[in-house]
XYZ file of C-alpha atoms in Angstrom:
246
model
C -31.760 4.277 115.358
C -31.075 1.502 112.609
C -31.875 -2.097 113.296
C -28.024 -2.541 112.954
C -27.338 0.173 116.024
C -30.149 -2.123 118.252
C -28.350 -5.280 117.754
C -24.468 -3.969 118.197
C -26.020 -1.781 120.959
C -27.458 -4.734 122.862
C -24.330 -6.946 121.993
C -22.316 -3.884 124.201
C -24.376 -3.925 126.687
C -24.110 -7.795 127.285
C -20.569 -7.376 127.092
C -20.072 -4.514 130.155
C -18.989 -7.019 132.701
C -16.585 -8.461 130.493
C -12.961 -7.930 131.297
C -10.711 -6.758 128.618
C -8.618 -9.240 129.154
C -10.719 -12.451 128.681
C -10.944 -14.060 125.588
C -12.976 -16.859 123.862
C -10.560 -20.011 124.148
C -9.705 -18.695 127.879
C -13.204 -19.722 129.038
C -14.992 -23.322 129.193
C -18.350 -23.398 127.640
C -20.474 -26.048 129.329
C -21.743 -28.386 126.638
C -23.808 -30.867 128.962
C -26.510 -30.404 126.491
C -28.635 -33.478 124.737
C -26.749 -34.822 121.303
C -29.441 -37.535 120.953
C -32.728 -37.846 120.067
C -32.514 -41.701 119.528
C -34.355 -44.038 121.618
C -33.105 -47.352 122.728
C -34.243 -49.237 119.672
C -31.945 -47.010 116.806
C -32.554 -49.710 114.063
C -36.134 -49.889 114.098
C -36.155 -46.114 114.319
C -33.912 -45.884 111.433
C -36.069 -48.282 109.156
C -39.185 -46.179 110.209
C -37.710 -42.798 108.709
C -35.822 -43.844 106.099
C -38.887 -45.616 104.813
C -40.822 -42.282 105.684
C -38.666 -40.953 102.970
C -39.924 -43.263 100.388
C -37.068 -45.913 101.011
C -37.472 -49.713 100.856
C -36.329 -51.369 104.199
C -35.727 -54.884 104.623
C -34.149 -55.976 107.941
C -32.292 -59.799 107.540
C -29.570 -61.957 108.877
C -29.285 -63.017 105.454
C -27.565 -60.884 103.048
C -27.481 -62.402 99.975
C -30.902 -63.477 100.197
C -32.236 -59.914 100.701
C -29.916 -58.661 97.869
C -30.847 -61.893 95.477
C -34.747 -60.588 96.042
C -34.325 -57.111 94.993
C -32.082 -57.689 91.782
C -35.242 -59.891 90.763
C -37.804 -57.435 91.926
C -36.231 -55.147 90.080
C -35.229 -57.098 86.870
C -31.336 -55.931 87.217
C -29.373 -57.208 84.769
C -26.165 -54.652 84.514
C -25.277 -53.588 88.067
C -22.593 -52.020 89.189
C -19.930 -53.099 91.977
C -17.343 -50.873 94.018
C -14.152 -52.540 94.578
C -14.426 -53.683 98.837
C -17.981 -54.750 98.143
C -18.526 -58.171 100.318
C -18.983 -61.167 97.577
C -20.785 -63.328 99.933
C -23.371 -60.815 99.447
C -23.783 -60.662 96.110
C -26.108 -63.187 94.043
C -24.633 -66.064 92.028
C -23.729 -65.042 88.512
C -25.361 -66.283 85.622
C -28.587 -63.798 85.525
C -27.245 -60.338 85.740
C -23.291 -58.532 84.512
C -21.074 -57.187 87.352
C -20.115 -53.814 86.358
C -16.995 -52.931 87.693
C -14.882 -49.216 87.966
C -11.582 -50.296 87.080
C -11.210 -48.611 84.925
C -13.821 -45.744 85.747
C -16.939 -46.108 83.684
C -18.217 -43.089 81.928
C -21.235 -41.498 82.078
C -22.891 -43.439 79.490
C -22.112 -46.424 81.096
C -23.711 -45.116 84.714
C -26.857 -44.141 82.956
C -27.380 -46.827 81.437
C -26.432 -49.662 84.029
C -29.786 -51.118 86.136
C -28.553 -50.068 89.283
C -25.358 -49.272 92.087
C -25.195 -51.929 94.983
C -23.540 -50.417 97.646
C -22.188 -50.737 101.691
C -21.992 -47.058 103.378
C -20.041 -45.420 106.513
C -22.999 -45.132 108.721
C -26.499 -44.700 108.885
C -28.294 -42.111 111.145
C -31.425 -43.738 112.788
C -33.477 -40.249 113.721
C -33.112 -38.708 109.996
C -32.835 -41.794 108.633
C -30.045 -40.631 106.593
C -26.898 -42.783 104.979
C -23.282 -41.149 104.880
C -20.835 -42.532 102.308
C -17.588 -42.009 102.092
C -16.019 -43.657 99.318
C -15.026 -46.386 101.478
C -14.687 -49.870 100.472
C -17.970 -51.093 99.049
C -19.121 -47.570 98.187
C -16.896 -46.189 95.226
C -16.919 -42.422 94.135
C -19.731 -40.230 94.403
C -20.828 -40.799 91.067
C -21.786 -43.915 91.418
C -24.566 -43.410 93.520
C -25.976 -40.649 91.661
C -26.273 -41.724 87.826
C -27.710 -45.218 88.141
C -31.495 -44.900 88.635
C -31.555 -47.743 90.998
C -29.289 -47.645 94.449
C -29.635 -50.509 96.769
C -26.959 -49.688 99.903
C -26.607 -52.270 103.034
C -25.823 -51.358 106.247
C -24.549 -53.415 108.935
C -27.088 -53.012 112.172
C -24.083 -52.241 113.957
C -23.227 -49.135 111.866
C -26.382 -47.392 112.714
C -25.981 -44.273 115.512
C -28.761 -42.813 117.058
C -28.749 -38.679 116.055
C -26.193 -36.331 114.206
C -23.929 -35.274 116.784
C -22.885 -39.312 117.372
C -22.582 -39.855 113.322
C -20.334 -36.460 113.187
C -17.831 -37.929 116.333
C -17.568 -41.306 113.889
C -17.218 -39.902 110.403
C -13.567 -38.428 108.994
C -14.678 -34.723 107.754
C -12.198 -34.613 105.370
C -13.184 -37.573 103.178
C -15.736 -37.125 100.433
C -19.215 -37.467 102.337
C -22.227 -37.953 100.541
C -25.665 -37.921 102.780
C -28.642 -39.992 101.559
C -32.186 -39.439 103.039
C -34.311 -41.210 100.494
C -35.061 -41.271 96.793
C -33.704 -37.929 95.026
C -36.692 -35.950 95.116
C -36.945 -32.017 94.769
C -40.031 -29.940 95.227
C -38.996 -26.964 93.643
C -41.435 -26.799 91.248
C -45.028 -25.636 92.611
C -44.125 -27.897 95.857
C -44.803 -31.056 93.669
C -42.124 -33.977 94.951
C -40.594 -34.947 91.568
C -37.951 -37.911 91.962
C -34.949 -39.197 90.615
C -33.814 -35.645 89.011
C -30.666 -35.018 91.076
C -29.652 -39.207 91.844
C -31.835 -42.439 91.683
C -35.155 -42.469 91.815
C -35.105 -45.876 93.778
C -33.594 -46.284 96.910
C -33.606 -50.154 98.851
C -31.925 -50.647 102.053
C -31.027 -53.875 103.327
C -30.339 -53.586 107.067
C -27.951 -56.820 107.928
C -28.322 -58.374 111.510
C -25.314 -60.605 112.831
C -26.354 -64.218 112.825
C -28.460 -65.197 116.174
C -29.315 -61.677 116.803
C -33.114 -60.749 117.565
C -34.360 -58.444 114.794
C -37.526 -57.510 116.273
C -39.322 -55.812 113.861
C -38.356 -56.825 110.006
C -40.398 -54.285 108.817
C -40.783 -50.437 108.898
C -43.455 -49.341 111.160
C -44.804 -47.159 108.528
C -46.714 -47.792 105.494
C -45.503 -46.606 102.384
C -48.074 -45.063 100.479
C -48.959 -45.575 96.507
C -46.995 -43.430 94.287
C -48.807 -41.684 91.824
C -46.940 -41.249 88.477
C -47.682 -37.831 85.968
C -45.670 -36.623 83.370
C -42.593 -34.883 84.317
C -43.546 -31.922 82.026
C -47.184 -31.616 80.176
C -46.975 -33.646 76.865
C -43.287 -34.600 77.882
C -42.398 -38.315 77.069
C -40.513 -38.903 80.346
C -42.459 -40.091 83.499
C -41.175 -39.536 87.152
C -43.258 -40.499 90.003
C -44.735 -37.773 91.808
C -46.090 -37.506 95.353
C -46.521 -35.447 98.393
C -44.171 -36.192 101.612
C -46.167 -37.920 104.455
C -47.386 -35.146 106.883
């Protein structure tokens, strides 16, 4: 008997008490199971593992503070805007360009601009995972994956606990685009190369409302040095390189 007899043969056998008559949408499947894996505290849980996947987490009641700090860490100079992004959020001008999409900017453009700032959908505190949807404040998908440099805020209150809660909030037929992390790919003899497929840099700025207890401001976790090697032996391009946190 073939492998493919056993499994229809113990499918029939399964199904000998099974009238005829009943069909799939004529019976209720109980679905009392757990959808969350979330403890109270979904925020600080959501700062822990997205910074687990190599992300840089600040947690503020001040915006444009937090956002004003990385464009200078960073050196930005030519960042680019979606159309809905909050202005009160933004730094003063004077130090760095405000690339805008209207028109769309080609690909030139993207690669060469210091970085994407945008807002998202919703974040997912136990995969510590951002959905955009090309809302306002997030533009098309291409915006987030040329520019080397994505820094995406998130109000606290759009953070849900596990999948199953971010899938009941989300509209499946917009264009969703799920960030966990840097880009990073380990493809190649299980060595995590970065930025390849999207930005090698990814800051999150977690935004409390005013007079809310943050708790923690930090991650729990560390994040650990990243070593940098060529991306190819003799090649002229550098990535960082590192192993994920076990």
């Amino acid at each position: 008997m073939s492998s493919r007899e056993t499994v229809l043969g113990r499918i029939r056998e399964a199904l000998t008490d099974v009238p005829d008559t009943e069909t799939h949408d004529t019976v209720t499947v109980p679905c009392a199971y757990r959808d969350s894996h979330a403890d109270a505290d979904v925020t600080g849980l959501f700062m822990e593992r997205a910074a687990d996947y190599r992300a840089t987490v600040t947690r503020t009641h001040d915006a444009r503070a937090a956002v004003t700090a990385a464009f200078e860490r960073h050196a930005l100079t030519r960042v680019v805007v979606p159309a809905g992004f909050p202005d009160e959020w933004l730094p003063s001008a004077g130090t760095w360009q405000r690339l805008c999409d209207e028109p769309p900017l080609g690909v030139q453009e993207l690669d060469t601009a210091s970085g994407v700032v945008t807002t998202c959908a919703l974040a997912i505190a136990v995969t510590g995972t951002l959905v955009l949807d090309a809302g306002a404040g997030q533009g098309r998908r291409a915006l987030t994956l040329l520019p080397d440099y994505h820094l995406c805020l998130v109000r606290a209150d759009q953070i849900v606990g596990d999948v199953p809660e971010a899938l009941r909030r989300i509209d499946p037929r917009r264009p969703l685009t799920l960030v966990s992390g840097p880009s990073a790919t380990s493809d190649i003899e299980l060595q995590r190369v970065e930025g390849v497929h999207g930005p090698r840099t990814l800051d999150i700025v977690v935004v409390e409302p005013e007079g809310q207890d943050m708790g923690c401001a930090e991650p729990k976790c560390a994040r650990a040095e990243r070593p940098t090697v060529p991306l190819f032996p003799g090649g002229p391009q550098e990535r960082p390189v590192r192993t994920r946190p076990r």
